Every structure is written in C-alpha cells, then in structure tokens.
PDB file of N, H, CA, C and O in Angstrom:
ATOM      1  N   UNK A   1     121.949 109.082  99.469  1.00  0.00           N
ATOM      2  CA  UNK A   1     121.578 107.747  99.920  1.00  0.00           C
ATOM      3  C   UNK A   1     120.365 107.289  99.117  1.00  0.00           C
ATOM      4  O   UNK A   1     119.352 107.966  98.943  1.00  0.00           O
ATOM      5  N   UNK A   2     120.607 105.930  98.598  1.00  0.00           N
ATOM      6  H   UNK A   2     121.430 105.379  98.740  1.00  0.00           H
ATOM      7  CA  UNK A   2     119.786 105.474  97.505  1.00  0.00           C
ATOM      8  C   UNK A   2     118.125 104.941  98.790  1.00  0.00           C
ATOM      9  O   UNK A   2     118.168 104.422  99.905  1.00  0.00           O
ATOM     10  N   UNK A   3     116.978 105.349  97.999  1.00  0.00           N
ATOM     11  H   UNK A   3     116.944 105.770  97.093  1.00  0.00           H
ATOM     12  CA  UNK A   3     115.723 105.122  98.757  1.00  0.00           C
ATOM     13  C   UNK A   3     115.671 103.263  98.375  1.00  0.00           C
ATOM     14  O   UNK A   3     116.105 102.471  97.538  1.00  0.00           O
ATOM     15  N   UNK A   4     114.642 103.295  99.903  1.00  0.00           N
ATOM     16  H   UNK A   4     114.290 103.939 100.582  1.00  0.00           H
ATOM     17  CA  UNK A   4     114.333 101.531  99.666  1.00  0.00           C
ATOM     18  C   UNK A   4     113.258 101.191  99.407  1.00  0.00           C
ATOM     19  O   UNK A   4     113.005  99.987  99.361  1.00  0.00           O
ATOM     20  N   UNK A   5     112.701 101.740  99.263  1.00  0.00           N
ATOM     21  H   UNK A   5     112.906 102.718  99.300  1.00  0.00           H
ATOM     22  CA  UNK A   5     111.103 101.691  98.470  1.00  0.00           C
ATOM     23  C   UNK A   5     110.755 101.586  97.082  1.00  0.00           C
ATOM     24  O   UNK A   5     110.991 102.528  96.325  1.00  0.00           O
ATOM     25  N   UNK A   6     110.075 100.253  96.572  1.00  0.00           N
ATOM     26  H   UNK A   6     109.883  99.488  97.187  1.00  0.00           H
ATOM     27  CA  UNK A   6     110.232 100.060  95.349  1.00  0.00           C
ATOM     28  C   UNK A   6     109.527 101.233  94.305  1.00  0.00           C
ATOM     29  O   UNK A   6     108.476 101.827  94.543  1.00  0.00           O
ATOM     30  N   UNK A   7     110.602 101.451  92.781  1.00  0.00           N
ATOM     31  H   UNK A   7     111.456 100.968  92.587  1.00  0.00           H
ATOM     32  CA  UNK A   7     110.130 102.767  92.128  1.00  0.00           C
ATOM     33  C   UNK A   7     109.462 102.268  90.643  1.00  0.00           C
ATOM     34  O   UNK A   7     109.241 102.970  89.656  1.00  0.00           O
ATOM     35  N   UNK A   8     109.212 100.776  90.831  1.00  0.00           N
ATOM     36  H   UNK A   8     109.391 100.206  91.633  1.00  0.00           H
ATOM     37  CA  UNK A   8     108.969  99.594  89.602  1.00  0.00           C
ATOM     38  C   UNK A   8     107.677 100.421  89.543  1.00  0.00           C
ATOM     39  O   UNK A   8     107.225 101.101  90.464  1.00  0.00           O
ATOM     40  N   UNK A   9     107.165 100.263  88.345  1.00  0.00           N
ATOM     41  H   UNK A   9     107.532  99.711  87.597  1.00  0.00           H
ATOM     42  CA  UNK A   9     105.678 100.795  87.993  1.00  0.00           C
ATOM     43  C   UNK A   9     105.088  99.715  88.028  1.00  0.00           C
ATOM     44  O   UNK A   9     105.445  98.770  87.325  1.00  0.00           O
ATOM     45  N   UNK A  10     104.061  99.656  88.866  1.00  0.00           N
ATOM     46  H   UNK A  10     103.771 100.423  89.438  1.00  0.00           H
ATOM     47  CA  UNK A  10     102.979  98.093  89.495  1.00  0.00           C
ATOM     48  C   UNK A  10     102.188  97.584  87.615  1.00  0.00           C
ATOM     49  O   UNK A  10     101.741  96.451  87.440  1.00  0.00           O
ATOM     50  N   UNK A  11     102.183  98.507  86.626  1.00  0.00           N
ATOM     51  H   UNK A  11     102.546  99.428  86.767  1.00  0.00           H
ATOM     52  CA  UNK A  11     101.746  97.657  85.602  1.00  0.00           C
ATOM     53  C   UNK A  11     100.292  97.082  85.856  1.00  0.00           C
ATOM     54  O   UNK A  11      99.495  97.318  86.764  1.00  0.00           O
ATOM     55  N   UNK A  12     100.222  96.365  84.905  1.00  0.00           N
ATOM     56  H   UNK A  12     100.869  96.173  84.168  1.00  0.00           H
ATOM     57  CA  UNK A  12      98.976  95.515  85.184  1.00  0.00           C
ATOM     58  C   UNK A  12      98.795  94.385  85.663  1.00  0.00           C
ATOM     59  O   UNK A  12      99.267  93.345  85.204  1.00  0.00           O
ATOM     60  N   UNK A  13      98.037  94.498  86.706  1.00  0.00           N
ATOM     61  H   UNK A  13      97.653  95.343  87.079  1.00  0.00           H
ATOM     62  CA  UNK A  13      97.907  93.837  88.319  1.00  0.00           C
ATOM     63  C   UNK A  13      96.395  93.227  88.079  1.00  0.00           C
ATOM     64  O   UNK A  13      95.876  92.617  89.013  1.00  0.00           O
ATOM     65  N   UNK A  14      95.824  93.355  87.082  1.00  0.00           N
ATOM     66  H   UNK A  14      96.246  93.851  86.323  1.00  0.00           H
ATOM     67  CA  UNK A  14      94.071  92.695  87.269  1.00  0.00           C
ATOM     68  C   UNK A  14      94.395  90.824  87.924  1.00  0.00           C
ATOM     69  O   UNK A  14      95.242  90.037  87.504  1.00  0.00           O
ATOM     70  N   UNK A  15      93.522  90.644  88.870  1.00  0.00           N
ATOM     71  H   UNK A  15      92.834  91.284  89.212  1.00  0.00           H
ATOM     72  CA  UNK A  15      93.612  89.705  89.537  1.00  0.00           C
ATOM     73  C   UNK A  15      94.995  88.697  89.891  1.00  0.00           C
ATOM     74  O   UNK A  15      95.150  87.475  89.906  1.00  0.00           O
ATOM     75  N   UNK A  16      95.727  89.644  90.111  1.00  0.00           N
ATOM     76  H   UNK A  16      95.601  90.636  90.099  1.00  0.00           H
ATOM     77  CA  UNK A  16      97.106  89.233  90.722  1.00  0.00           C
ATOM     78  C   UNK A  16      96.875  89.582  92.073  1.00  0.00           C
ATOM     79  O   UNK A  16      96.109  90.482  92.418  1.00  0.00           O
ATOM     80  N   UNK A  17      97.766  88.621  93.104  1.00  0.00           N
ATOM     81  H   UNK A  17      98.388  87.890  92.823  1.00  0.00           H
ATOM     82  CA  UNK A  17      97.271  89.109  94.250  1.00  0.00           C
ATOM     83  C   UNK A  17      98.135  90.548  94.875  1.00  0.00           C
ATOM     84  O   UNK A  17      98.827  91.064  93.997  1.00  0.00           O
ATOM     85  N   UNK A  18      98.179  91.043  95.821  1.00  0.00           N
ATOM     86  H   UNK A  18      97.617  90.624  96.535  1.00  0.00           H
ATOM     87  CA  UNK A  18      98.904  92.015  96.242  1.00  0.00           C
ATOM     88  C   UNK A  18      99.613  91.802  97.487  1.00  0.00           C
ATOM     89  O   UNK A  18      99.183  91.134  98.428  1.00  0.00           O
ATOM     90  N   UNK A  19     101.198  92.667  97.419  1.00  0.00           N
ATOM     91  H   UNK A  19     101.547  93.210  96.655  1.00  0.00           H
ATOM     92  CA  UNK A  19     102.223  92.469  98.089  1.00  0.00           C
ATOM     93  C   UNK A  19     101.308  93.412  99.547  1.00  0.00           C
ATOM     94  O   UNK A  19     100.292  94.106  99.570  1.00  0.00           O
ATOM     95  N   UNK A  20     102.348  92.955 100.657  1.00  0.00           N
ATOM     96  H   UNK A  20     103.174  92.392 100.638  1.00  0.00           H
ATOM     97  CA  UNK A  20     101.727  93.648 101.984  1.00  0.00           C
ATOM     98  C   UNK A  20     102.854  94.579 102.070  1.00  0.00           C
ATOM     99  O   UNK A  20     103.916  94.352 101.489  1.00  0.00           O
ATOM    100  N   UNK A  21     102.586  95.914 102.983  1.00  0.00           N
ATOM    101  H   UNK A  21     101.723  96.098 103.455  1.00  0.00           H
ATOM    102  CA  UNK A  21     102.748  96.843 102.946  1.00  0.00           C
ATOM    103  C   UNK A  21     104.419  96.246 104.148  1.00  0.00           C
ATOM    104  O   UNK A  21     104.259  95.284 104.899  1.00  0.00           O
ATOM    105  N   UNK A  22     105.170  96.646 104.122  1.00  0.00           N
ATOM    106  H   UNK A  22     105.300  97.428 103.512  1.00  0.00           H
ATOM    107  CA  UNK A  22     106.326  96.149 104.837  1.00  0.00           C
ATOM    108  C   UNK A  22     106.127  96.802 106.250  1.00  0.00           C
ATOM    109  O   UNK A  22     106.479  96.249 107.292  1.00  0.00           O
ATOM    110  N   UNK A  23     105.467  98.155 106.174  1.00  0.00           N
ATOM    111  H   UNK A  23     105.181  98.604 105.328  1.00  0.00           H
ATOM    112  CA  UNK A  23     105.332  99.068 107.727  1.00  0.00           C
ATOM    113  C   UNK A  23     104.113  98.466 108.377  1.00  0.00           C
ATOM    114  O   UNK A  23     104.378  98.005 109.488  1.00  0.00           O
ATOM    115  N   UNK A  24     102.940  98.342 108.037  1.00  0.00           N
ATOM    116  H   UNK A  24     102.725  98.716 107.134  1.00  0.00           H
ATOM    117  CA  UNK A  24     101.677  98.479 108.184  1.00  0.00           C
ATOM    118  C   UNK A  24     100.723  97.095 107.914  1.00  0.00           C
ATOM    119  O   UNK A  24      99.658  96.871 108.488  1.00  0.00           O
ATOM    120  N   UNK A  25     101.467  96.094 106.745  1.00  0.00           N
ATOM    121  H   UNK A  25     102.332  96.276 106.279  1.00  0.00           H
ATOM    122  CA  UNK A  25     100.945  95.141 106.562  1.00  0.00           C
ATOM    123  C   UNK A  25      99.520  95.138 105.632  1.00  0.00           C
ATOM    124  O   UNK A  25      98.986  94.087 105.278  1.00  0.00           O
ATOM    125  N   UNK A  26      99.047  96.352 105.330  1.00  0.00           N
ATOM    126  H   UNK A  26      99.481  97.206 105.617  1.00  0.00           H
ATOM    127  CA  UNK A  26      98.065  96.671 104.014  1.00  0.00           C
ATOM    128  C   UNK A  26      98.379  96.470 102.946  1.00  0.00           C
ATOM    129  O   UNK A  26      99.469  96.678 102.415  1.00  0.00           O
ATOM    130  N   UNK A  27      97.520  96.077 102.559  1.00  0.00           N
ATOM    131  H   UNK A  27      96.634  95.907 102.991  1.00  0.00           H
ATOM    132  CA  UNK A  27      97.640  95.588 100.673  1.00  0.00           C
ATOM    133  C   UNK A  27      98.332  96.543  99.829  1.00  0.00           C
ATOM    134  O   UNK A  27      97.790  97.647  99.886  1.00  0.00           O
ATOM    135  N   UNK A  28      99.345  96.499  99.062  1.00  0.00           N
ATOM    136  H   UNK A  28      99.785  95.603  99.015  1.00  0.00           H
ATOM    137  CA  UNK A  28      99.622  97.349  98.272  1.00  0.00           C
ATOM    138  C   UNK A  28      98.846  97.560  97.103  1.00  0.00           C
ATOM    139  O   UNK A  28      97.874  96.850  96.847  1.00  0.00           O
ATOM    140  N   UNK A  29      99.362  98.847  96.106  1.00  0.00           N
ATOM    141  H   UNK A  29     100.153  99.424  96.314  1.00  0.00           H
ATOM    142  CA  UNK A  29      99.237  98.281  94.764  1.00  0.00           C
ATOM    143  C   UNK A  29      99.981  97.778  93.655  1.00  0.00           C
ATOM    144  O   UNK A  29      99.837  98.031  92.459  1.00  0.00           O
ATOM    145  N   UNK A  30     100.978  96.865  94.355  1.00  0.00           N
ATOM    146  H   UNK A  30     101.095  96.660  95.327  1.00  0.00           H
ATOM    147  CA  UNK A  30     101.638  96.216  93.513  1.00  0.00           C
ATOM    148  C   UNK A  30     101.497  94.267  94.163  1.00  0.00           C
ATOM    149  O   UNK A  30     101.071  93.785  95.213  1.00  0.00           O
ATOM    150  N   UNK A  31     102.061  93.692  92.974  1.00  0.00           N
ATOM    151  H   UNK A  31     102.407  94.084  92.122  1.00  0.00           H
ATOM    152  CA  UNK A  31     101.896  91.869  93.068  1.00  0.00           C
ATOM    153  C   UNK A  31     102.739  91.735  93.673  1.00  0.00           C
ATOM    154  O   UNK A  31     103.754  92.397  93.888  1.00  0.00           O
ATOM    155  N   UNK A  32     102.073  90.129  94.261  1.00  0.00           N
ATOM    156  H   UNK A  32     101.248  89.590  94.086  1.00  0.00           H
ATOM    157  CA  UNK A  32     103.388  89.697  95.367  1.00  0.00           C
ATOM    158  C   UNK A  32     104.617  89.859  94.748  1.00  0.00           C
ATOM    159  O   UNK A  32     105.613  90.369  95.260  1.00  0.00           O
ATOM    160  N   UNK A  33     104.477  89.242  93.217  1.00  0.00           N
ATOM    161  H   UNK A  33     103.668  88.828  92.801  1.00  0.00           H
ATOM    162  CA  UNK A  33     106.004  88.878  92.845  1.00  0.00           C
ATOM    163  C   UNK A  33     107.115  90.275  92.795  1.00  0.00           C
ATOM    164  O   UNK A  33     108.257  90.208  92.340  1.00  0.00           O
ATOM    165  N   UNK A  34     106.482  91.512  93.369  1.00  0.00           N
ATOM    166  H   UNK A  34     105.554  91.566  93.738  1.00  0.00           H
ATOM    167  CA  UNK A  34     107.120  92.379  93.311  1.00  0.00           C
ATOM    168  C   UNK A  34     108.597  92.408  94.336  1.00  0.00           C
ATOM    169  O   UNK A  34     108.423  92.298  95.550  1.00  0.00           O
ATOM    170  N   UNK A  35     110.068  92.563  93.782  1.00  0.00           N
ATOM    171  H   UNK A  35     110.210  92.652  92.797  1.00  0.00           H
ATOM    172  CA  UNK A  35     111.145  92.685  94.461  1.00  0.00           C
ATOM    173  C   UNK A  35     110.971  93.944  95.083  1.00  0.00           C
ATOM    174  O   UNK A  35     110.369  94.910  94.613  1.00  0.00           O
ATOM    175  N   UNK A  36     111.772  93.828  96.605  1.00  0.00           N
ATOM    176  H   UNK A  36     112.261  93.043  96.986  1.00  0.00           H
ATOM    177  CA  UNK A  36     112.173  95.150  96.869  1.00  0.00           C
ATOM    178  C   UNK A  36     110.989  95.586  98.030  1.00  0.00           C
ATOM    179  O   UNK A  36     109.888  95.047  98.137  1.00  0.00           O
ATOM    180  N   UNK A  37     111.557  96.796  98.934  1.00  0.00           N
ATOM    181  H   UNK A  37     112.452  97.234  98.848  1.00  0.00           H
ATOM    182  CA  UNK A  37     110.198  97.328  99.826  1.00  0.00           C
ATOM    183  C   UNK A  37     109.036  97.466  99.363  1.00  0.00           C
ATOM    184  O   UNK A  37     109.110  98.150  98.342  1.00  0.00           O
ATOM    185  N   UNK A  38     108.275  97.248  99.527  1.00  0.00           N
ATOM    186  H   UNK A  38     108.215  96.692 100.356  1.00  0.00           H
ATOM    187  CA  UNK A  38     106.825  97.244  98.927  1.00  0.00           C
ATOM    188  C   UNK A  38     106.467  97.994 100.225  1.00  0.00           C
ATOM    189  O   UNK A  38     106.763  97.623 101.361  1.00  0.00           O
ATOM    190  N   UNK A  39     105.443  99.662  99.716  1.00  0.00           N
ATOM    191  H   UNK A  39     105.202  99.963  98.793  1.00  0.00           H
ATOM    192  CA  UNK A  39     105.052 100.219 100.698  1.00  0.00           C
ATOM    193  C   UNK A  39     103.105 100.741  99.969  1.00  0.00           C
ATOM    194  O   UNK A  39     102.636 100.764  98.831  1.00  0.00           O
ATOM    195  N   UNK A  40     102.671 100.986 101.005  1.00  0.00           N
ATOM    196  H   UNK A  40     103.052 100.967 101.929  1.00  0.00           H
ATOM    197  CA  UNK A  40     100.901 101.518 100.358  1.00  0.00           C
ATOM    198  C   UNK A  40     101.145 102.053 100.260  1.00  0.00           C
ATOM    199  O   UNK A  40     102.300 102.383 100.529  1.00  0.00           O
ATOM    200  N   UNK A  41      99.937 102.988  99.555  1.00  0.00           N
ATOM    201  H   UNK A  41      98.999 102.719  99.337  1.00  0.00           H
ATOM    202  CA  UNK A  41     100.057 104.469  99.506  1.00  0.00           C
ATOM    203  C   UNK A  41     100.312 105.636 100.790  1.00  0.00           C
ATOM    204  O   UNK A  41     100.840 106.741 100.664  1.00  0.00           O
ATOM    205  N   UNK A  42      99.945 105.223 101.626  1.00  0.00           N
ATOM    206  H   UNK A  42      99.516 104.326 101.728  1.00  0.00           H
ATOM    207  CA  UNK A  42      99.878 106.210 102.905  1.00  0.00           C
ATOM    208  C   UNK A  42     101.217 105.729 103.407  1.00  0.00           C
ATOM    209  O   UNK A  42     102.157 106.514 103.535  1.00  0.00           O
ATOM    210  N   UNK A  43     101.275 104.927 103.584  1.00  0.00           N
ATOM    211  H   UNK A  43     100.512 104.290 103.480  1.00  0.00           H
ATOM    212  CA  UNK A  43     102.977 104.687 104.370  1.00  0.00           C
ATOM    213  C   UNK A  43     104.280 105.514 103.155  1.00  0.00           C
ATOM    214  O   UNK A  43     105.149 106.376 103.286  1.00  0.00           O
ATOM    215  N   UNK A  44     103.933 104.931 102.383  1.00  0.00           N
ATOM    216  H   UNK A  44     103.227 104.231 102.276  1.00  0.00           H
ATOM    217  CA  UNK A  44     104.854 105.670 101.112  1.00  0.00           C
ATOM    218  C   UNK A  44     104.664 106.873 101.104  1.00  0.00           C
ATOM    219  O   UNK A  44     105.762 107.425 101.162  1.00  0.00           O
ATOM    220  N   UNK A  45     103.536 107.875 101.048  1.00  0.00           N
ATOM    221  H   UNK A  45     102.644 107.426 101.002  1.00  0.00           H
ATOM    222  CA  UNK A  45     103.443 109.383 101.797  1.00  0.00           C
ATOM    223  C   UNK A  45     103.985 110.013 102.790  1.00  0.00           C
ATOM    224  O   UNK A  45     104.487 111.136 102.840  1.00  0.00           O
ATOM    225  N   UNK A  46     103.803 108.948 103.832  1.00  0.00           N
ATOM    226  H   UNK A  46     103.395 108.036 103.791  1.00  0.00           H
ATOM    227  CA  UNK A  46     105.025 109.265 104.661  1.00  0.00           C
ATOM    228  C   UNK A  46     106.413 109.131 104.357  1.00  0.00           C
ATOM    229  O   UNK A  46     107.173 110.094 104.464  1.00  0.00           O
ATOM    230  N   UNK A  47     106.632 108.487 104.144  1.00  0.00           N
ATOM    231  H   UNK A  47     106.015 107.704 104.057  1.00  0.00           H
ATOM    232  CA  UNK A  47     108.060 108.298 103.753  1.00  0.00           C
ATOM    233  C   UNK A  47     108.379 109.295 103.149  1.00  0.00           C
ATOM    234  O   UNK A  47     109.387 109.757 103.683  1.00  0.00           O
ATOM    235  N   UNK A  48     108.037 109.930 102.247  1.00  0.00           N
ATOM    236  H   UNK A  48     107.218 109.554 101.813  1.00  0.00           H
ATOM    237  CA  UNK A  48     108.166 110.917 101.365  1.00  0.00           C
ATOM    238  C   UNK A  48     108.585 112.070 102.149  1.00  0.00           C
ATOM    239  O   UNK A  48     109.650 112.681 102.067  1.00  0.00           O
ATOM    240  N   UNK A  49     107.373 112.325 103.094  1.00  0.00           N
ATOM    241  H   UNK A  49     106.508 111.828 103.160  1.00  0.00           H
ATOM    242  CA  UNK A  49     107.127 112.998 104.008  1.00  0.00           C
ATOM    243  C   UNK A  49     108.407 113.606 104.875  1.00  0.00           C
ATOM    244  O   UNK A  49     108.728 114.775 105.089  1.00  0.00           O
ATOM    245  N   UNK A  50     108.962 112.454 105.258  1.00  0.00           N
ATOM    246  H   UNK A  50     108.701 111.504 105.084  1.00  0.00           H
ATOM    247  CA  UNK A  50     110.052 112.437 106.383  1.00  0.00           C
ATOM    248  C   UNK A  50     111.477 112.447 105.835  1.00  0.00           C
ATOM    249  O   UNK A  50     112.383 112.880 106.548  1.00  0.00           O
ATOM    250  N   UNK A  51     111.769 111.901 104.362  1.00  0.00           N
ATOM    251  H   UNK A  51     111.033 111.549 103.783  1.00  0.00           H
ATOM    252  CA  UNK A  51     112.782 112.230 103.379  1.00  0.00           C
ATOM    253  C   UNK A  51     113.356 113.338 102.603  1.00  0.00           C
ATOM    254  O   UNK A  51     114.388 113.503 101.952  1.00  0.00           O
ATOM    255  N   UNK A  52     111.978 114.275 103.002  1.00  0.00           N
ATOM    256  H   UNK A  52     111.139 114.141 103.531  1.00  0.00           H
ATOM    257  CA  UNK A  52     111.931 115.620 101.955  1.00  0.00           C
ATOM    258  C   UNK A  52     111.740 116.394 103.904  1.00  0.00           C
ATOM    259  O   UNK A  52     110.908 117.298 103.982  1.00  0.00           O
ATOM    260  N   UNK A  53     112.115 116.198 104.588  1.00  0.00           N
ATOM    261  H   UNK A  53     112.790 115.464 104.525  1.00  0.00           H
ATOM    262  CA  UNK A  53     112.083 117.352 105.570  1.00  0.00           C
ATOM    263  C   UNK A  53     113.549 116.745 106.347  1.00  0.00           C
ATOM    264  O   UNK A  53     113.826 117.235 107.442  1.00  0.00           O
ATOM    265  N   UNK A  54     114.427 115.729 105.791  1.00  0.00           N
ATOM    266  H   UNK A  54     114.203 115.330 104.901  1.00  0.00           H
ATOM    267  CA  UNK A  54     115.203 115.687 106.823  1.00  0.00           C
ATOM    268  C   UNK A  54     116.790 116.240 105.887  1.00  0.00           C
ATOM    269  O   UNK A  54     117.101 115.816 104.775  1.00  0.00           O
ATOM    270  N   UNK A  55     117.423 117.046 106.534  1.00  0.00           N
ATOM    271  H   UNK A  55     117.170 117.391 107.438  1.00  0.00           H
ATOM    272  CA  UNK A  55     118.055 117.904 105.696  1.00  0.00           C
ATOM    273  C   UNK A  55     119.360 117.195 105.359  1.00  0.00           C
ATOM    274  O   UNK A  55     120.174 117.726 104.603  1.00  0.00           O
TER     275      UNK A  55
END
C-alpha cells in the first residue's frame, strides 16, 4: 500500500510560506504550494513509527 505523505524534497523554501501539518496543524518544512499530505517532522515520525510496526 502506497504511503500518503508527501516524499517531494521541500528544496529551497527561503521566505516561502509553509504548508500546515494535515494531523496537528504545525508549520511544516515544506511551501504551501506543496501537493499531497503535508506532515511536520514529529507527526511524520510517527507515522513512520506506526507503519514500520504494523505487520
């Protein structure tokens, strides 16, 4: 099963604004204009988290 969390490399972001976190609503580090789930770092840890322990 394909993940929904975007795997785009955020690039260079200097004074672009930032997308909100889809779980949590925190700033990412990627731009609004980014397609796709946009997750922070800690929510995206989790995710990870819960993807790599569910068998």
């Amino acid at each position: 099963m394909g993940s929904l969390r975007n795997t785009e490399d955020p690039g260079d972001t200097e004074g672009a604004p930032f997308a909100e976190c889809v779980l949590c609503r925190a700033p990412t580090e990627y731009p609004e204009s980014t397609k796709g789930v946009t997750l922070c770092p800690r929510c995206e840890w989790q995710e990870a988290q819960r993807t790599a322990c569910s068998g």
